[in-house]
């Protein structure tokens, strides 16, 4: 079912009705193994926040896209048209509702195409390599234990080494950075402070404040949306910024990078 898109300023708000989960930019994955054919896009891997903005282009047309899992567990791709609207949607397999976490890390394996990740019911992390034409190549499974994380998302290149990373919040409230090695693997993880469990949503919108470094947004229990600015080397700039209120009634917050085509990252949300 199509929804209305409402975009304003740096933060865009997209309303898509009839879905149990919205996925874009930093919150997508794959539940059922699916082979697909198509031409691999010959784009270079992201090396800066400016390039990361386009990293959820799943069909290779250079526009940011949105994925959604409906209440029946089917995954849908809503290709963006580059100006805040939609092209015809594409339906994939069912079973995505069996995953405990779904995320889009960008080009995690370094082949130039946007990828998908998920955490399955056994706690294993899966990588599904995108083919650059709206389909998927073979998938691989990493170690177990990811079900101990209460939030897993892809912020982009958080430590500034040119490779896509993951951030994960443990049940203790501690936030961890899992740096990618640019080949579908990992560098040693980095632990941050505790207290992140007071947040009801954590997302990586890309470079939200326009300083060239990727950032993190977080919604607290009162519905306030906070911006935590990255420093480009895996750390944080001082302080946090309140960028929104009354977000507590939203059932999903997703970050489709630059959906409106203005070279600024956007937020989307889902409401009942």
One Martini backbone bead per residue (centre of mass of N, CA, C, O) as a GRO file, in nm:
protein
  272
    1UNK     BB    1   0.095   0.036   0.023
    2UNK     BB    2   0.063   0.357  -0.020
    3UNK     BB    3   0.204   0.663   0.073
    4UNK     BB    4   0.293   0.955   0.223
    5UNK     BB    5   0.511   1.227   0.159
    6UNK     BB    6   0.697   1.421   0.408
    7UNK     BB    7   0.898   1.712   0.354
    8UNK     BB    8   1.129   1.896   0.581
    9UNK     BB    9   1.406   2.005   0.555
   10UNK     BB   10   1.625   1.774   0.693
   11UNK     BB   11   1.357   1.630   0.786
   12UNK     BB   12   1.188   1.348   0.684
   13UNK     BB   13   0.835   1.238   0.641
   14UNK     BB   14   0.712   0.912   0.611
   15UNK     BB   15   0.396   0.765   0.509
   16UNK     BB   16   0.328   0.412   0.562
   17UNK     BB   17   0.079   0.195   0.514
   18UNK     BB   18   0.043  -0.153   0.622
   19UNK     BB   19   0.301  -0.193   0.818
   20UNK     BB   20   0.522  -0.347   1.052
   21UNK     BB   21   0.786  -0.249   0.877
   22UNK     BB   22   1.050  -0.018   0.836
   23UNK     BB   23   1.316   0.006   0.580
   24UNK     BB   24   1.619   0.218   0.591
   25UNK     BB   25   1.965   0.236   0.551
   26UNK     BB   26   1.967   0.107   0.886
   27UNK     BB   27   1.698  -0.120   0.860
   28UNK     BB   28   1.791  -0.419   0.726
   29UNK     BB   29   1.708  -0.752   0.573
   30UNK     BB   30   1.717  -1.124   0.565
   31UNK     BB   31   1.512  -1.430   0.582
   32UNK     BB   32   1.527  -1.551   0.283
   33UNK     BB   33   1.683  -1.721   0.062
   34UNK     BB   34   1.786  -1.536  -0.243
   35UNK     BB   35   1.817  -1.553  -0.574
   36UNK     BB   36   1.971  -1.329  -0.821
   37UNK     BB   37   1.966  -1.148  -1.121
   38UNK     BB   38   2.221  -0.923  -1.250
   39UNK     BB   39   2.377  -0.625  -1.276
   40UNK     BB   40   2.655  -0.500  -1.154
   41UNK     BB   41   2.739  -0.226  -1.007
   42UNK     BB   42   3.002   0.026  -1.094
   43UNK     BB   43   3.062   0.123  -0.796
   44UNK     BB   44   3.206   0.276  -0.546
   45UNK     BB   45   3.308   0.279  -0.246
   46UNK     BB   46   3.269   0.420   0.045
   47UNK     BB   47   3.464   0.729   0.178
   48UNK     BB   48   3.216   0.910   0.265
   49UNK     BB   49   2.940   1.074   0.364
   50UNK     BB   50   2.856   1.164   0.076
   51UNK     BB   51   2.837   0.862  -0.025
   52UNK     BB   52   2.656   0.729   0.192
   53UNK     BB   53   2.381   0.857   0.110
   54UNK     BB   54   2.359   0.622  -0.137
   55UNK     BB   55   2.366   0.327   0.024
   56UNK     BB   56   2.031   0.270  -0.037
   57UNK     BB   57   2.081   0.165  -0.339
   58UNK     BB   58   1.937  -0.132  -0.454
   59UNK     BB   59   1.883  -0.080  -0.792
   60UNK     BB   60   2.103   0.130  -0.936
   61UNK     BB   61   1.971   0.451  -0.983
   62UNK     BB   62   2.089   0.659  -0.742
   63UNK     BB   63   1.847   0.615  -0.549
   64UNK     BB   64   1.676   0.619  -0.271
   65UNK     BB   65   1.543   0.367  -0.057
   66UNK     BB   66   1.261   0.157   0.056
   67UNK     BB   67   1.186  -0.080   0.308
   68UNK     BB   68   0.931  -0.341   0.376
   69UNK     BB   69   0.743  -0.511   0.629
   70UNK     BB   70   0.478  -0.686   0.649
   71UNK     BB   71   0.236  -0.861   0.835
   72UNK     BB   72   0.324  -1.132   0.656
   73UNK     BB   73   0.656  -1.106   0.603
   74UNK     BB   74   0.701  -0.921   0.359
   75UNK     BB   75   0.918  -0.791   0.125
   76UNK     BB   76   0.968  -0.442   0.024
   77UNK     BB   77   1.040  -0.235  -0.255
   78UNK     BB   78   1.084   0.132  -0.259
   79UNK     BB   79   1.160   0.319  -0.505
   80UNK     BB   80   1.315   0.599  -0.559
   81UNK     BB   81   1.302   0.912  -0.764
   82UNK     BB   82   1.482   1.164  -0.623
   83UNK     BB   83   1.200   1.357  -0.517
   84UNK     BB   84   1.009   1.208  -0.289
   85UNK     BB   85   0.929   0.947  -0.446
   86UNK     BB   86   0.782   0.676  -0.643
   87UNK     BB   87   0.810   0.365  -0.757
   88UNK     BB   88   0.761   0.060  -0.829
   89UNK     BB   89   0.710  -0.205  -0.651
   90UNK     BB   90   0.889  -0.484  -0.481
   91UNK     BB   91   0.858  -0.827  -0.426
   92UNK     BB   92   0.941  -1.066  -0.193
   93UNK     BB   93   0.980  -1.271   0.038
   94UNK     BB   94   0.902  -1.449   0.304
   95UNK     BB   95   0.996  -1.436   0.671
   96UNK     BB   96   1.101  -1.160   0.802
   97UNK     BB   97   0.951  -1.187   1.091
   98UNK     BB   98   1.178  -1.394   1.215
   99UNK     BB   99   1.346  -1.156   1.275
  100UNK     BB  100   1.509  -0.960   1.532
  101UNK     BB  101   1.686  -0.815   1.302
  102UNK     BB  102   1.712  -0.526   1.074
  103UNK     BB  103   1.965  -0.421   0.825
  104UNK     BB  104   2.152  -0.141   0.662
  105UNK     BB  105   2.505  -0.099   0.601
  106UNK     BB  106   2.557  -0.101   0.311
  107UNK     BB  107   2.879  -0.158   0.183
  108UNK     BB  108   3.020  -0.422   0.349
  109UNK     BB  109   3.193  -0.598   0.113
  110UNK     BB  110   3.314  -0.395  -0.125
  111UNK     BB  111   3.139  -0.410  -0.426
  112UNK     BB  112   2.930  -0.140  -0.452
  113UNK     BB  113   2.683  -0.268  -0.291
  114UNK     BB  114   2.403  -0.292  -0.129
  115UNK     BB  115   2.318  -0.436   0.184
  116UNK     BB  116   2.213  -0.703   0.404
  117UNK     BB  117   2.085  -0.764   0.742
  118UNK     BB  118   2.061  -1.016   1.015
  119UNK     BB  119   1.886  -1.155   1.297
  120UNK     BB  120   1.828  -1.450   1.413
  121UNK     BB  121   1.674  -1.669   1.640
  122UNK     BB  122   1.986  -1.777   1.717
  123UNK     BB  123   2.189  -1.508   1.689
  124UNK     BB  124   2.265  -1.472   1.397
  125UNK     BB  125   2.457  -1.311   1.159
  126UNK     BB  126   2.358  -1.174   0.839
  127UNK     BB  127   2.475  -1.162   0.496
  128UNK     BB  128   2.338  -0.981   0.207
  129UNK     BB  129   2.435  -0.947  -0.107
  130UNK     BB  130   2.416  -0.717  -0.336
  131UNK     BB  131   2.365  -0.668  -0.706
  132UNK     BB  132   2.258  -0.362  -0.794
  133UNK     BB  133   1.935  -0.469  -0.901
  134UNK     BB  134   1.739  -0.563  -0.648
  135UNK     BB  135   1.916  -0.802  -0.544
  136UNK     BB  136   2.075  -1.123  -0.452
  137UNK     BB  137   2.320  -1.291  -0.325
  138UNK     BB  138   2.491  -1.457  -0.139
  139UNK     BB  139   2.512  -1.586   0.193
  140UNK     BB  140   2.628  -1.513   0.533
  141UNK     BB  141   2.754  -1.631   0.852
  142UNK     BB  142   2.795  -1.546   1.171
  143UNK     BB  143   2.809  -1.524   1.480
  144UNK     BB  144   2.682  -1.556   1.776
  145UNK     BB  145   2.495  -1.335   2.020
  146UNK     BB  146   2.306  -1.101   1.892
  147UNK     BB  147   2.053  -1.142   2.093
  148UNK     BB  148   2.190  -0.946   2.317
  149UNK     BB  149   2.084  -0.728   2.135
  150UNK     BB  150   1.856  -0.441   2.126
  151UNK     BB  151   2.045  -0.302   1.897
  152UNK     BB  152   2.093  -0.283   1.533
  153UNK     BB  153   2.309  -0.071   1.328
  154UNK     BB  154   2.390   0.144   1.043
  155UNK     BB  155   2.592   0.440   1.022
  156UNK     BB  156   2.837   0.368   0.854
  157UNK     BB  157   3.135   0.552   0.862
  158UNK     BB  158   3.236   0.605   1.185
  159UNK     BB  159   3.579   0.587   1.179
  160UNK     BB  160   3.706   0.682   0.884
  161UNK     BB  161   3.816   0.415   0.687
  162UNK     BB  162   3.590   0.350   0.441
  163UNK     BB  163   3.400   0.162   0.617
  164UNK     BB  164   3.147  -0.024   0.717
  165UNK     BB  165   2.940  -0.022   1.010
  166UNK     BB  166   2.848  -0.117   1.348
  167UNK     BB  167   2.584  -0.079   1.589
  168UNK     BB  168   2.543  -0.192   1.941
  169UNK     BB  169   2.307  -0.280   2.194
  170UNK     BB  170   2.312  -0.386   2.499
  171UNK     BB  171   2.126  -0.495   2.770
  172UNK     BB  172   2.311  -0.301   2.962
  173UNK     BB  173   2.351  -0.024   2.764
  174UNK     BB  174   2.581  -0.076   2.583
  175UNK     BB  175   2.790   0.056   2.329
  176UNK     BB  176   2.891  -0.078   2.006
  177UNK     BB  177   3.166  -0.104   1.782
  178UNK     BB  178   3.170  -0.258   1.445
  179UNK     BB  179   3.420  -0.273   1.241
  180UNK     BB  180   3.475  -0.274   0.918
  181UNK     BB  181   3.700  -0.412   0.650
  182UNK     BB  182   3.561  -0.410   0.342
  183UNK     BB  183   3.508  -0.762   0.319
  184UNK     BB  184   3.288  -0.874   0.541
  185UNK     BB  185   3.434  -0.794   0.807
  186UNK     BB  186   3.637  -0.750   1.111
  187UNK     BB  187   3.717  -0.549   1.367
  188UNK     BB  188   3.773  -0.447   1.659
  189UNK     BB  189   3.588  -0.365   1.911
  190UNK     BB  190   3.404  -0.078   2.057
  191UNK     BB  191   3.346   0.077   2.364
  192UNK     BB  192   3.100   0.247   2.528
  193UNK     BB  193   2.875   0.371   2.704
  194UNK     BB  194   2.621   0.381   2.915
  195UNK     BB  195   2.249   0.428   2.893
  196UNK     BB  196   2.105   0.343   2.608
  197UNK     BB  197   1.835   0.199   2.732
  198UNK     BB  198   1.655   0.474   2.730
  199UNK     BB  199   1.626   0.411   2.436
  200UNK     BB  200   1.376   0.336   2.176
  201UNK     BB  201   1.576   0.457   1.947
  202UNK     BB  202   1.826   0.370   1.693
  203UNK     BB  203   2.011   0.572   1.449
  204UNK     BB  204   2.170   0.608   1.109
  205UNK     BB  205   2.159   0.901   0.899
  206UNK     BB  206   2.435   1.008   0.879
  207UNK     BB  207   2.500   1.336   0.777
  208UNK     BB  208   2.301   1.552   0.948
  209UNK     BB  209   2.494   1.830   0.998
  210UNK     BB  210   2.718   1.870   0.754
  211UNK     BB  211   3.041   1.787   0.853
  212UNK     BB  212   3.126   1.481   0.721
  213UNK     BB  213   2.990   1.312   0.959
  214UNK     BB  214   2.858   1.060   1.112
  215UNK     BB  215   2.553   0.984   1.287
  216UNK     BB  216   2.322   0.982   1.574
  217UNK     BB  217   1.993   0.876   1.660
  218UNK     BB  218   1.762   0.935   1.949
  219UNK     BB  219   1.492   0.797   2.136
  220UNK     BB  220   1.310   0.866   2.402
  221UNK     BB  221   1.050   0.808   2.633
  222UNK     BB  222   0.930   1.116   2.557
  223UNK     BB  223   0.994   1.164   2.230
  224UNK     BB  224   1.280   1.253   2.198
  225UNK     BB  225   1.509   1.378   1.952
  226UNK     BB  226   1.853   1.290   1.916
  227UNK     BB  227   2.179   1.427   1.848
  228UNK     BB  228   2.482   1.243   1.769
  229UNK     BB  229   2.798   1.351   1.699
  230UNK     BB  230   3.037   1.271   1.494
  231UNK     BB  231   3.412   1.282   1.448
  232UNK     BB  232   3.528   1.054   1.225
  233UNK     BB  233   3.690   0.839   1.457
  234UNK     BB  234   3.470   0.691   1.664
  235UNK     BB  235   3.341   0.943   1.796
  236UNK     BB  236   3.246   1.238   1.984
  237UNK     BB  237   3.088   1.516   2.020
  238UNK     BB  238   2.991   1.756   2.210
  239UNK     BB  239   2.707   1.681   2.297
  240UNK     BB  240   2.356   1.738   2.234
  241UNK     BB  241   2.064   1.745   2.006
  242UNK     BB  242   1.753   1.874   1.971
  243UNK     BB  243   1.526   1.766   1.682
  244UNK     BB  244   1.268   1.648   1.851
  245UNK     BB  245   0.915   1.589   1.914
  246UNK     BB  246   0.666   1.353   1.952
  247UNK     BB  247   0.787   1.040   1.876
  248UNK     BB  248   0.616   0.820   2.051
  249UNK     BB  249   0.383   0.746   1.814
  250UNK     BB  250   0.597   0.589   1.661
  251UNK     BB  251   0.664   0.266   1.514
  252UNK     BB  252   0.886   0.398   1.312
  253UNK     BB  253   1.240   0.465   1.243
  254UNK     BB  254   1.396   0.592   0.947
  255UNK     BB  255   1.701   0.610   0.717
  256UNK     BB  256   1.718   0.716   0.365
  257UNK     BB  257   1.886   0.945   0.353
  258UNK     BB  258   1.852   1.079   0.033
  259UNK     BB  259   1.520   1.109  -0.072
  260UNK     BB  260   1.478   1.415  -0.208
  261UNK     BB  261   1.755   1.523  -0.364
  262UNK     BB  262   1.927   1.756  -0.167
  263UNK     BB  263   2.186   1.637  -0.011
  264UNK     BB  264   2.007   1.544   0.242
  265UNK     BB  265   1.928   1.394   0.515
  266UNK     BB  266   1.668   1.166   0.620
  267UNK     BB  267   1.351   1.102   0.770
  268UNK     BB  268   1.140   0.832   0.866
  269UNK     BB  269   0.790   0.736   0.934
  270UNK     BB  270   0.559   0.535   1.129
  271UNK     BB  271   0.200   0.518   1.135
  272UNK     BB  272  -0.130   0.427   1.244
   0.00000   0.00000   0.00000
